[in-house]
CSV table of C-alpha atoms in Angstrom, one decimal:
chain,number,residue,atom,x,y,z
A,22,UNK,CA,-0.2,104.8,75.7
A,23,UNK,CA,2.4,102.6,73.9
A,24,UNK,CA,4.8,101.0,75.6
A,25,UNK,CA,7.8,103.7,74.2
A,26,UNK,CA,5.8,106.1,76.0
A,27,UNK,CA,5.5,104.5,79.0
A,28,UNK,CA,9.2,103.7,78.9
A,29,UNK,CA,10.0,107.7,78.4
A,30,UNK,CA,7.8,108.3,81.1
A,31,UNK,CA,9.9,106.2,83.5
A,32,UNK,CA,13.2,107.5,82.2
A,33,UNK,CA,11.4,111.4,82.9
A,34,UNK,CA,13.1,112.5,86.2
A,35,UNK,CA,9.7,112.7,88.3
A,36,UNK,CA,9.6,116.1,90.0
A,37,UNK,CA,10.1,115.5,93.6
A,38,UNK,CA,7.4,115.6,95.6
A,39,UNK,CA,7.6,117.6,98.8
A,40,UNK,CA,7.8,114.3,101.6
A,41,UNK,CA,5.2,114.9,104.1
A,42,UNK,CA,6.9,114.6,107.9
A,43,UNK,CA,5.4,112.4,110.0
A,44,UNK,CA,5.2,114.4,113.3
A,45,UNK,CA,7.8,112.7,115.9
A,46,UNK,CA,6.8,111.6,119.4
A,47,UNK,CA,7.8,114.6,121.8
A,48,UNK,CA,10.4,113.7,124.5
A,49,UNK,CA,11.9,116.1,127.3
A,50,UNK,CA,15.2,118.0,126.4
A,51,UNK,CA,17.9,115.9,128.1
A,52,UNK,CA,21.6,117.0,126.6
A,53,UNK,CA,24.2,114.2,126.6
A,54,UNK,CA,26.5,114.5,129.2
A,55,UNK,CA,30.5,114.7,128.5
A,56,UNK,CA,32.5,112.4,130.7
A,57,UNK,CA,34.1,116.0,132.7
A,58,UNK,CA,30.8,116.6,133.0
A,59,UNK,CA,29.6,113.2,134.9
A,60,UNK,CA,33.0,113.3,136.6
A,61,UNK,CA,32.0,117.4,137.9
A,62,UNK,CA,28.7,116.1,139.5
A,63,UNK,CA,30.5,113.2,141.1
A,64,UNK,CA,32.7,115.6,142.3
A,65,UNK,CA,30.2,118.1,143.4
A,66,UNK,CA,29.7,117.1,147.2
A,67,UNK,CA,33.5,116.6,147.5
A,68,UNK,CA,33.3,120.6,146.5
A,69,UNK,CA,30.3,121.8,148.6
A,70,UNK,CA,32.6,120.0,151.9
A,71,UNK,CA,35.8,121.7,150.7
A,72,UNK,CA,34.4,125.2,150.2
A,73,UNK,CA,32.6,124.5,154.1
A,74,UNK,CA,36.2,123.5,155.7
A,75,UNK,CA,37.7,126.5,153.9
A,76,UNK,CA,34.8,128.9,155.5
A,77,UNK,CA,35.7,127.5,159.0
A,78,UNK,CA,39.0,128.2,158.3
A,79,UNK,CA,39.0,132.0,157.0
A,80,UNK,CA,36.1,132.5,160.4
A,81,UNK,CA,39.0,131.1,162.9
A,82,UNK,CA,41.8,133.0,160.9
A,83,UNK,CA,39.5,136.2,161.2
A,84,UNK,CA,38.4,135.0,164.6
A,85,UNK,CA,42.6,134.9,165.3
A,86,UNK,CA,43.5,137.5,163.8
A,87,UNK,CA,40.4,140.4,165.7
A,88,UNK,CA,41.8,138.5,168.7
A,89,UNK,CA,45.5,139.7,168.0
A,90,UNK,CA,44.7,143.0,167.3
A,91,UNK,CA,42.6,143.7,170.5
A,92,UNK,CA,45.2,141.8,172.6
A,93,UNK,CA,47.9,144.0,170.8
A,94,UNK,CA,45.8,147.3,171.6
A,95,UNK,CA,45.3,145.8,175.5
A,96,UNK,CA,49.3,145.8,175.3
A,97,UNK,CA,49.7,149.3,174.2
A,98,UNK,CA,47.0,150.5,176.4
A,99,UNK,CA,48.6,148.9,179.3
A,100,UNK,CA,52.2,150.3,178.3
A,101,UNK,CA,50.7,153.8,177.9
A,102,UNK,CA,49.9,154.0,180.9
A,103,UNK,CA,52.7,152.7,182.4
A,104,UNK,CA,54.6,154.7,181.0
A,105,UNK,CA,52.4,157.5,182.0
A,106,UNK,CA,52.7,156.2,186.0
A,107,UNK,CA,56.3,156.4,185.3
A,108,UNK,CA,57.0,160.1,184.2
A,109,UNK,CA,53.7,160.7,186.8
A,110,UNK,CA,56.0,159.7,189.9
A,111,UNK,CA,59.5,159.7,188.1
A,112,UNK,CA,62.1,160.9,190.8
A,113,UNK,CA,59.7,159.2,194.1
A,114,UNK,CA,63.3,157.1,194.9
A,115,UNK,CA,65.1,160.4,194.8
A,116,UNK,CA,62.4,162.2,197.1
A,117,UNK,CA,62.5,159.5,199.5
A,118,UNK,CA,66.3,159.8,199.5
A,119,UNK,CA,66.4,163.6,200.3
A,120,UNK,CA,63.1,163.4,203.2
A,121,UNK,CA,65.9,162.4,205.6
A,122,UNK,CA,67.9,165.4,204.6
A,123,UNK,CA,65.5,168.1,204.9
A,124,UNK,CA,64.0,166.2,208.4
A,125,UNK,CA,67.9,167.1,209.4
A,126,UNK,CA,67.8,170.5,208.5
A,127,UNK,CA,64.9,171.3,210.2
A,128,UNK,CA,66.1,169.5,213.4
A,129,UNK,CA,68.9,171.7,212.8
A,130,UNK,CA,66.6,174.7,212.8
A,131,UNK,CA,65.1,174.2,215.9
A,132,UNK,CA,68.1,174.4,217.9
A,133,UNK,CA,69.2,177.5,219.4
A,134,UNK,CA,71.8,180.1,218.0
A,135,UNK,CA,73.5,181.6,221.3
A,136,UNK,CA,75.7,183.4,219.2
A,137,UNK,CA,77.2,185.3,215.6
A,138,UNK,CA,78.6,182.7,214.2
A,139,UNK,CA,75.6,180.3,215.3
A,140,UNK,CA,73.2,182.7,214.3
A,141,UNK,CA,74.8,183.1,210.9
A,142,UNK,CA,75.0,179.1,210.2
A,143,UNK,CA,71.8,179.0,211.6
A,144,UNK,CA,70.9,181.7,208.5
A,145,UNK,CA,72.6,179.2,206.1
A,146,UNK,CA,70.5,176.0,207.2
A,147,UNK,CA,67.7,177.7,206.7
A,148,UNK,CA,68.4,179.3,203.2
A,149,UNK,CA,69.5,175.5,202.3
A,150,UNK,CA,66.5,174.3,203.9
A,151,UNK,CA,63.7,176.6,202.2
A,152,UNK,CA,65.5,175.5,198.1
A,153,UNK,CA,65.2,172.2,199.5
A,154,UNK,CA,61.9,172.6,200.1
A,155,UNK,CA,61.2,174.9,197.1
A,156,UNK,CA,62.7,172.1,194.9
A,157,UNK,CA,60.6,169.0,196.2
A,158,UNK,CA,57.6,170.9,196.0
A,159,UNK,CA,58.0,172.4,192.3
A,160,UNK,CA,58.5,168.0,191.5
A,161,UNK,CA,54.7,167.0,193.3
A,162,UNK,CA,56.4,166.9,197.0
A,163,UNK,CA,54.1,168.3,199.3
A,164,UNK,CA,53.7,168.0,203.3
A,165,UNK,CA,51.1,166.0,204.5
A,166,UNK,CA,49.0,168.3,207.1
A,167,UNK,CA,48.6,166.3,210.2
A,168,UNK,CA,48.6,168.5,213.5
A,169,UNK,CA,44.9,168.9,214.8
A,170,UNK,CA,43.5,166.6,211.8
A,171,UNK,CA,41.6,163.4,212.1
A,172,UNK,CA,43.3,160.4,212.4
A,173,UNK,CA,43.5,158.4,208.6
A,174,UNK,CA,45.3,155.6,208.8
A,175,UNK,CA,45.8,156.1,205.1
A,176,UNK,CA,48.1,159.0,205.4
A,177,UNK,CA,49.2,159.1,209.4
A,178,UNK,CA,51.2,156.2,211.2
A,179,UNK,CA,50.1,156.2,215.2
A,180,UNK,CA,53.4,155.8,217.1
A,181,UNK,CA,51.6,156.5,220.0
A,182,UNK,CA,48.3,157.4,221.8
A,183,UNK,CA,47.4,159.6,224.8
A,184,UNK,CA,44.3,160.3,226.7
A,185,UNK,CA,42.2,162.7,225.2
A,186,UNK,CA,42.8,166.4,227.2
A,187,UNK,CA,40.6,169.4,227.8
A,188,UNK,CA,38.9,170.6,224.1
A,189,UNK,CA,40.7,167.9,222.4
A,190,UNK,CA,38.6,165.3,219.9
A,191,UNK,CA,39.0,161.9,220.2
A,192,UNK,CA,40.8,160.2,217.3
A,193,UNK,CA,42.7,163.8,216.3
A,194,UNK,CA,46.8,163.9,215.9
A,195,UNK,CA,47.8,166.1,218.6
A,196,UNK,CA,51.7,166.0,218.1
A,197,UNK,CA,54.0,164.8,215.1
A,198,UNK,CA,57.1,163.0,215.4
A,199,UNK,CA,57.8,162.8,211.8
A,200,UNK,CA,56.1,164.9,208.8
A,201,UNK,CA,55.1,162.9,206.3
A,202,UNK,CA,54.6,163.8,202.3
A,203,UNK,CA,52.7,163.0,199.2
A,204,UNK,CA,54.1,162.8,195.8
A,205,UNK,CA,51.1,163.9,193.7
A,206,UNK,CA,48.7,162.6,194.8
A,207,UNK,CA,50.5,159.4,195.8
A,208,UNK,CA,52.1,159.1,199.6
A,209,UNK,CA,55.6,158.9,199.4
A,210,UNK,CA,55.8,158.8,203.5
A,211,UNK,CA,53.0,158.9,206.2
A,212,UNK,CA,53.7,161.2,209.0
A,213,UNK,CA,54.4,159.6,212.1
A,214,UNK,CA,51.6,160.9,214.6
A,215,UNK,CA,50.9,160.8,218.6
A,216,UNK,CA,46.6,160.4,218.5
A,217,UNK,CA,44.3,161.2,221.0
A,218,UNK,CA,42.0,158.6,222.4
């Protein structure tokens, strides 16, 4: 080969030559980290105590706010049934009012008519008397029966007591000063009693 060859053969654009890659030494993945990034893990406890004392606070708002509406339930429970013991014995101030007045009229009653005129008025106190009486019993007023019954200090009010007599019990009413009455099933005045002992 003569040294124009040789020259040519330089100046030839030598096809490349796949290069062979050395294999590289194998390392664990590890992404670099942006500076938000660095700053987010720094920040990252900060956020864990955060979302904790926002927890505590929604359970005591919750916690409040079950407590309000049971309390607020309590109070309409409790006003219910007030206002049910209210219509239940609306009118007891009246009824106490009026006892007085239909005690009078039967007072009245048990005098004697000696004649006409007495006998007619007599008529009168006694038609008055029986509305009377109609009226507080269509409202819940009702006698309390006393005569011959046992003694119950819950309903009778012992003026008096006598020796028991003949077939008589011990601890019974035997005489009635004063009738008393229930409203319902609440006593609106206890009779005033003479017991036996």
């Amino acid at each position: 080969m003569t040294k124009q060859e040789k020259a040519e053969k330089q100046e030839k654009p030598v096809a490349e030559m796949p290069e062979t890659e050395t294999p590289k030494e194998e390392t664990p993945f590890e992404p670099e980290l942006e500076a938000d990034e660095v700053i987010e893990d720094a920040a990252k406890p900060d956020l864990a105590a955060q979302l904790a004392e926002l927890q505590k606070k929604y359970d005591d708002l919750e916690d409040s706010f079950l407590r309000s509406q049971a309390e607020i339930k309590n109070i309409q429970t409790r006003h219910q049934k007030e206002q049910a013991s209210l219509l239940k014995y609306d009118g007891q101030s009246l009824a106490k009012d009026v006892l007085p007045v239909l005690d009078n009229l039967e007072r009245a009653l048990a005098t004697e008519a000696t004649d006409d005129s007495a006998e007619s008025l007599k008529k009168g106190v006694q038609m008055t008397y029986d509305h009377m009486k109609h009226a507080l019993e269509d409202h819940g007023v009702k006698e309390i029966e006393a005569q011959g019954q046992a003694f119950d200090p819950t309903i009778h009010q012992a003026v008096q007591t006598v020796a028991v007599d003949g077939d008589q019990k011990a601890d019974t009413v035997v005489q009635v000063f004063q009738k008393g009455y229930y409203l319902k099933d609440r006593v609106l005045r206890p009779a005033m009693v003479v017991v036996a002992q």
